[in-house]
Short mmCIF file of C-alpha atoms in Angstrom, two decimals:
data_model
loop_
_atom_site.label_atom_id
_atom_site.label_comp_id
_atom_site.label_asym_id
_atom_site.label_seq_id
_atom_site.Cartn_x
_atom_site.Cartn_y
_atom_site.Cartn_z
CA MET A 1 -14.03 8.20 -38.44
CA ASP A 2 -14.81 11.55 -40.15
CA TYR A 3 -12.11 13.59 -38.36
CA THR A 4 -13.17 17.33 -39.90
CA ARG A 5 -16.83 16.74 -37.48
CA LEU A 6 -13.57 17.27 -34.02
CA GLU A 7 -13.13 20.30 -32.32
CA THR A 8 -9.99 19.43 -31.30
CA GLU A 9 -8.89 19.01 -35.11
CA GLY A 10 -11.03 22.57 -36.08
CA VAL A 11 -9.47 25.42 -37.35
CA ASN A 12 -9.40 28.80 -34.43
CA GLY A 13 -10.49 31.06 -36.12
CA ALA A 14 -8.86 33.25 -33.72
CA THR A 15 -5.78 32.30 -34.62
CA VAL A 16 -5.17 32.19 -38.27
CA GLY A 17 -2.50 34.49 -37.84
CA ILE A 18 -0.28 33.61 -35.53
CA ASP A 19 2.16 32.96 -37.65
CA LEU A 20 2.53 37.26 -38.77
CA CYS A 21 2.79 37.99 -34.61
CA GLU A 22 5.33 39.50 -33.13
CA THR A 23 6.44 37.08 -29.83
CA GLU A 24 4.40 39.19 -27.48
CA GLU A 25 1.50 38.59 -29.01
CA ILE A 26 2.09 34.87 -30.10
CA LEU A 27 1.46 34.29 -25.97
CA ARG A 28 -0.54 37.15 -25.65
CA LEU A 29 -2.75 34.35 -28.48
CA ILE A 30 -1.84 31.52 -26.53
CA HIS A 31 -2.52 32.54 -23.54
CA ALA A 32 -6.32 34.21 -24.31
CA GLU A 33 -6.78 30.26 -25.27
CA ASP A 34 -5.72 28.26 -22.36
CA GLN A 35 -8.51 30.54 -20.43
CA LYS A 36 -10.72 28.62 -21.75
CA VAL A 37 -9.56 25.50 -20.28
CA VAL A 38 -10.66 25.37 -16.95
CA PRO A 39 -13.67 26.52 -17.48
CA ALA A 40 -14.58 23.41 -19.61
CA VAL A 41 -12.47 21.48 -16.62
CA GLY A 42 -15.03 22.89 -13.71
CA ARG A 43 -18.38 21.82 -16.39
CA VAL A 44 -17.52 18.14 -15.86
CA LEU A 45 -16.63 17.49 -12.11
CA PRO A 46 -19.70 15.61 -11.54
CA GLU A 47 -17.93 13.35 -13.85
CA ILE A 48 -14.81 12.74 -12.61
CA ALA A 49 -16.76 12.71 -9.49
CA ARG A 50 -18.25 9.55 -10.30
CA ALA A 51 -14.90 8.43 -11.53
CA VAL A 52 -13.28 9.36 -8.23
CA ASP A 53 -15.59 6.70 -6.58
CA ALA A 54 -15.63 4.21 -8.48
CA ALA A 55 -11.48 4.30 -7.76
CA VAL A 56 -11.77 4.27 -4.49
CA GLU A 57 -14.12 1.70 -4.14
CA GLY A 58 -12.26 -0.30 -6.40
CA MET A 59 -9.07 -0.17 -4.67
CA ARG A 60 -10.27 -0.31 -0.99
CA ALA A 61 -10.86 -3.84 -2.58
CA GLY A 62 -7.35 -3.99 -3.54
CA GLY A 63 -7.98 -2.88 -7.13
CA ARG A 64 -5.82 -0.66 -9.71
CA LEU A 65 -5.76 2.39 -11.06
CA ILE A 66 -5.05 2.27 -14.40
CA TYR A 67 -4.25 4.96 -16.87
CA VAL A 68 -4.99 3.91 -20.90
CA GLY A 69 -2.88 6.57 -23.39
CA ALA A 70 -1.97 6.76 -26.82
CA GLY A 71 0.98 9.95 -27.60
CA THR A 72 0.12 13.09 -25.36
CA SER A 73 -2.54 11.52 -23.23
CA GLY A 74 -0.48 8.65 -22.93
CA ARG A 75 2.70 10.37 -21.60
CA LEU A 76 0.44 12.23 -19.26
CA GLY A 77 -0.95 9.16 -17.80
CA VAL A 78 1.92 7.48 -17.16
CA LEU A 79 3.02 10.49 -15.81
CA ASP A 80 0.35 11.02 -13.23
CA ALA A 81 0.64 7.68 -12.38
CA SER A 82 4.69 7.56 -11.59
CA GLU A 83 3.93 10.74 -9.52
CA CYS A 84 2.09 8.79 -6.74
CA PRO A 85 3.96 6.50 -5.44
CA PRO A 86 6.66 9.74 -3.71
CA THR A 87 3.78 11.92 -3.44
CA PHE A 88 1.31 9.54 -2.08
CA GLY A 89 3.11 6.50 -0.86
CA THR A 90 1.36 4.12 -3.21
CA ASP A 91 2.58 1.19 -4.16
CA PRO A 92 3.94 1.20 -7.94
CA GLY A 93 1.31 -1.77 -8.76
CA GLN A 94 -1.85 0.35 -7.02
CA VAL A 95 -2.15 3.14 -9.82
CA VAL A 96 -0.59 2.88 -13.49
CA GLY A 97 0.20 4.45 -16.78
CA LEU A 98 0.12 2.39 -19.47
CA ILE A 99 1.20 4.09 -23.84
CA ALA A 100 0.70 2.69 -26.46
CA GLY A 101 4.03 1.05 -27.79
CA GLY A 102 4.98 1.09 -24.09
CA ASP A 103 7.89 2.94 -22.22
CA ARG A 104 10.10 4.06 -25.61
CA ALA A 105 6.93 5.60 -26.57
CA LEU A 106 7.64 8.09 -23.95
CA ARG A 107 10.25 9.93 -26.09
CA THR A 108 10.23 8.15 -29.99
CA PRO A 109 6.49 7.84 -31.76
CA VAL A 110 6.33 3.91 -32.04
CA GLU A 111 4.96 3.57 -35.88
CA GLY A 112 1.43 1.77 -35.81
CA ALA A 113 0.64 1.25 -31.92
CA GLU A 114 -1.59 4.02 -31.59
CA ASP A 115 -4.30 2.53 -34.19
CA ASP A 116 -3.99 -0.81 -33.25
CA GLU A 117 -6.86 -1.79 -30.80
CA ALA A 118 -5.25 -5.61 -30.67
CA LEU A 119 -2.52 -4.05 -28.61
CA GLY A 120 -4.71 -2.23 -26.13
CA ARG A 121 -6.74 -5.49 -25.12
CA ALA A 122 -3.96 -7.53 -24.86
CA ASP A 123 -2.16 -4.86 -22.33
CA MET A 124 -5.56 -5.49 -20.47
CA ASP A 125 -5.02 -9.44 -20.49
CA ARG A 126 -1.44 -8.92 -19.82
CA LEU A 127 -2.54 -6.82 -16.80
CA LYS A 128 -5.49 -8.51 -16.10
CA ALA A 129 -7.97 -6.29 -15.69
CA GLY A 130 -10.62 -7.28 -13.33
CA PRO A 131 -13.68 -5.93 -11.30
CA ARG A 132 -12.09 -3.83 -8.37
CA ASP A 133 -9.53 -2.15 -11.23
CA MET A 134 -10.83 1.70 -12.81
CA VAL A 135 -9.55 2.15 -16.37
CA VAL A 136 -9.44 5.30 -17.79
CA GLY A 137 -9.22 5.69 -21.74
CA ILE A 138 -6.98 8.97 -21.93
CA THR A 139 -7.63 10.34 -26.03
CA ALA A 140 -7.87 13.87 -26.77
CA SER A 141 -9.94 12.73 -30.22
CA GLY A 142 -12.02 9.94 -28.11
CA ASN A 143 -11.10 7.64 -30.82
CA ALA A 144 -7.28 6.44 -30.96
CA PRO A 145 -7.83 2.14 -31.70
CA TYR A 146 -5.68 1.96 -28.95
CA VAL A 147 -7.34 3.19 -26.23
CA LEU A 148 -10.70 2.40 -27.45
CA GLY A 149 -9.48 -1.42 -27.27
CA ALA A 150 -8.36 -1.06 -24.36
CA VAL A 151 -11.25 0.36 -22.88
CA ARG A 152 -13.33 -2.08 -24.55
CA ARG A 153 -11.28 -4.75 -23.53
CA ALA A 154 -11.47 -3.47 -19.70
CA LYS A 155 -15.33 -3.50 -19.09
CA GLU A 156 -15.51 -6.99 -20.58
CA ARG A 157 -13.01 -8.03 -17.68
CA GLY A 158 -15.08 -6.84 -15.35
CA ALA A 159 -13.69 -3.43 -14.84
CA ALA A 160 -14.94 -0.08 -14.32
CA THR A 161 -14.33 2.18 -16.83
CA ALA A 162 -13.77 5.94 -18.04
CA ALA A 163 -13.08 8.08 -21.35
CA LEU A 164 -11.55 11.54 -20.06
CA CYS A 165 -11.62 12.96 -24.14
CA SER A 166 -11.02 16.34 -25.43
CA ALA A 167 -14.17 16.51 -27.93
CA ARG A 168 -17.74 14.26 -29.14
CA PRO A 169 -18.59 12.02 -30.62
CA GLY A 170 -16.35 9.87 -29.68
CA ALA A 171 -16.15 5.81 -29.77
CA VAL A 172 -14.84 5.85 -25.87
CA ILE A 173 -16.82 7.77 -25.34
CA ASP A 174 -19.25 5.28 -25.50
CA ALA A 175 -17.81 2.10 -24.71
CA ALA A 176 -16.65 4.03 -21.44
CA ASP A 177 -18.97 3.66 -18.31
CA ILE A 178 -17.75 7.17 -17.39
CA ALA A 179 -17.44 9.94 -19.82
CA ILE A 180 -15.68 13.19 -18.79
CA VAL A 181 -14.83 14.68 -22.13
CA PRO A 182 -13.99 19.03 -20.74
CA VAL A 183 -14.45 20.47 -24.49
CA VAL A 184 -11.91 23.16 -24.94
CA GLY A 185 -12.21 23.68 -28.44
CA PRO A 186 -10.55 24.12 -31.72
CA GLU A 187 -6.53 24.65 -30.62
CA VAL A 188 -4.08 27.35 -31.42
CA ILE A 189 -2.53 25.40 -34.03
CA MET A 190 -4.62 22.66 -35.70
CA GLY A 191 -4.09 19.45 -34.11
CA SER A 192 -1.40 20.09 -31.49
CA THR A 193 -3.69 18.43 -28.82
CA ARG A 194 -0.62 18.63 -26.63
CA MET A 195 -1.96 22.47 -25.61
CA LYS A 196 -5.05 23.07 -24.62
CA ALA A 197 -6.72 19.03 -24.91
CA GLY A 198 -3.43 18.55 -22.82
CA THR A 199 -3.47 20.98 -20.28
CA ALA A 200 -7.17 19.54 -19.78
CA GLY A 201 -5.99 16.12 -19.44
CA LYS A 202 -3.44 17.03 -16.58
CA LEU A 203 -5.87 18.97 -15.16
CA VAL A 204 -8.44 16.27 -14.65
CA LEU A 205 -6.02 13.93 -13.60
CA ASN A 206 -4.38 15.77 -11.11
CA MET A 207 -7.94 15.82 -9.86
CA LEU A 208 -8.66 12.58 -9.86
CA SER A 209 -5.38 11.41 -8.62
CA THR A 210 -5.74 13.55 -5.88
CA ALA A 211 -9.30 13.35 -4.46
CA VAL A 212 -8.38 9.67 -4.50
CA MET A 213 -5.66 9.77 -2.74
CA ILE A 214 -7.95 11.57 -0.44
CA ARG A 215 -10.28 9.38 0.28
CA LEU A 216 -8.32 6.56 0.66
CA GLY A 217 -6.83 8.74 3.93
CA LYS A 218 -3.38 9.69 2.54
CA VAL A 219 -4.06 13.67 3.62
CA TYR A 220 -4.70 14.80 6.66
CA GLN A 221 -5.92 17.83 6.44
CA ASN A 222 -4.30 18.64 3.65
CA LEU A 223 -0.82 17.33 4.22
CA MET A 224 0.49 14.21 2.40
CA VAL A 225 1.03 11.84 4.77
CA ASP A 226 1.78 8.82 3.41
CA LEU A 227 4.83 9.99 1.39
CA ASP A 228 7.91 8.38 0.63
CA ALA A 229 10.32 10.45 2.10
CA SER A 230 13.44 9.10 -0.22
CA ASN A 231 15.42 12.01 -0.95
CA LYS A 232 16.79 15.28 1.06
CA LYS A 233 13.94 17.23 0.07
CA LEU A 234 11.29 15.21 1.07
CA ARG A 235 12.80 14.19 4.39
CA ASP A 236 12.77 17.68 4.81
CA ARG A 237 9.02 17.93 4.16
CA ALA A 238 8.09 14.98 6.32
CA VAL A 239 9.72 16.50 9.55
CA ARG A 240 7.67 20.28 8.76
CA ILE A 241 4.77 17.80 7.81
CA ILE A 242 4.95 16.99 11.79
CA MET A 243 5.49 20.12 12.42
CA GLU A 244 2.83 22.25 10.83
CA ALA A 245 0.78 18.95 11.65
CA VAL A 246 0.92 18.68 15.68
CA GLY A 247 3.04 22.14 16.40
CA VAL A 248 6.03 20.50 17.67
CA SER A 249 9.38 21.72 17.74
CA ARG A 250 11.08 20.56 14.57
CA GLN A 251 13.29 18.49 16.92
CA ALA A 252 10.52 16.59 18.25
CA ALA A 253 9.15 16.09 14.83
CA GLU A 254 12.38 14.18 13.42
CA GLU A 255 13.13 12.89 17.05
CA ALA A 256 9.60 10.91 16.23
CA LEU A 257 10.07 10.13 12.33
CA GLY A 258 13.50 8.69 13.62
CA GLN A 259 11.22 6.82 16.60
CA ALA A 260 8.90 5.66 13.76
CA GLY A 261 12.16 4.44 11.51
CA GLY A 262 11.33 8.04 8.98
CA ALA A 263 7.16 6.07 8.67
CA LEU A 264 5.39 9.47 9.08
CA LYS A 265 2.30 8.80 9.41
CA PRO A 266 2.83 6.39 12.89
CA ALA A 267 4.77 9.51 14.00
CA LEU A 268 2.53 11.67 13.46
CA LEU A 269 0.03 9.76 15.12
CA MET A 270 2.35 9.15 18.17
CA LEU A 271 3.01 12.28 18.98
CA LEU A 272 -1.17 13.04 18.39
CA CYS A 273 -2.10 11.04 20.09
CA GLY A 274 0.37 10.27 22.97
CA CYS A 275 0.76 7.01 21.92
CA SER A 276 3.73 4.43 21.68
CA LEU A 277 4.73 3.50 17.61
CA ASP A 278 3.06 0.24 18.45
CA SER A 279 -0.10 1.41 19.07
CA ALA A 280 0.04 3.67 16.56
CA GLU A 281 1.56 0.96 14.09
CA ALA A 282 -1.47 -1.03 15.21
CA LEU A 283 -4.17 1.56 15.11
CA LEU A 284 -2.99 2.60 11.73
CA GLU A 285 -3.05 -1.13 10.41
CA LYS A 286 -7.00 -1.52 11.13
CA GLU A 287 -7.20 2.33 9.74
CA PRO A 288 -5.03 4.04 7.62
CA ASN A 289 -6.92 7.68 8.18
CA VAL A 290 -5.10 9.91 10.16
CA ARG A 291 -8.02 11.88 11.01
CA ARG A 292 -10.26 8.70 11.52
CA ALA A 293 -7.48 7.39 13.62
CA GLN A 294 -7.02 10.23 15.91
CA TRP A 295 -10.68 9.67 16.12
CA ILE A 296 -10.68 7.16 17.57
CA CYS A 297 -8.19 8.17 20.08
CA ALA A 298 -10.18 10.67 21.40
CA ARG A 299 -13.41 8.57 21.64
CA ALA A 300 -11.15 6.20 24.07
CA GLY A 301 -10.64 8.79 26.02
CA GLU A 302 -7.72 7.61 26.91
CA LEU A 303 -4.19 6.72 25.26
CA LEU A 304 -3.84 3.51 22.99
CA ASP A 305 -0.89 2.40 24.50
CA ARG A 306 -3.33 0.87 26.64
CA ASP A 307 -4.79 -1.79 24.78
CA PRO A 308 -5.42 -0.65 20.62
CA VAL A 309 -6.95 -3.55 19.01
CA GLY A 310 -8.70 -3.49 22.74
CA LEU A 311 -10.10 -0.32 21.31
CA TRP A 312 -12.24 -2.23 17.59
#
């Protein structure tokens, strides 16, 4: 691969004198370059939407969203995956982040892992990537062999695939079903893709996972109703979410949560519909989207605690 052809490896003409600048001017130059990231992401929204729709289709059938990357790209994928369980109440195996070299590589570079295409293929076999999964290969250059191997093998195993890169051309771009390529141009410091490319990658992953979770019914209005209230802050947030969504007092929200054993969705539906816990849980088992479940309540024209299953 001729890396001199990649914009991510180019020399940025606007910052060639950055080593001569005072601190505030260094920051102004970095900030000016950062302004190019958001428009670059905006130009690839249609491709992100395609990836979201493919992931949602697979995950509704029991599949997974799998991120695979190396270096900064791998760390971003692992970060996004690790945020999904507390934020959206996902099972830890539902959104998976892989980095070349394994978890040790999150802190310490693992020699040669990024360049090992066979390792990427082996990781897809180990995970048993399959037709219900969406595998997103993240590599700023579009050419990391580990990511390429993973995407190729995932596709062979029937998974949907997407490439998230910051430059063209790229072997991973050609290998994937969907190419998400926010081109941000040369970095402030040549080749330091933890900067603009990393920022673009973080924005795209935020969009991708958040949109997927919204489509899967884990958001009501703009509230995270499937959150795992595993600490004091999140328990308080769960109470405030119910207060905001239903317009009840803190005491009423806390009582509903207590009755539901801390589960936010059933507590919310109980208050929205005036139904029993059993009824709320029965309906959510069939329809996990709170807004749709609420619509069923309204359409039924009566409280669910008479015969929730019968509404189906």
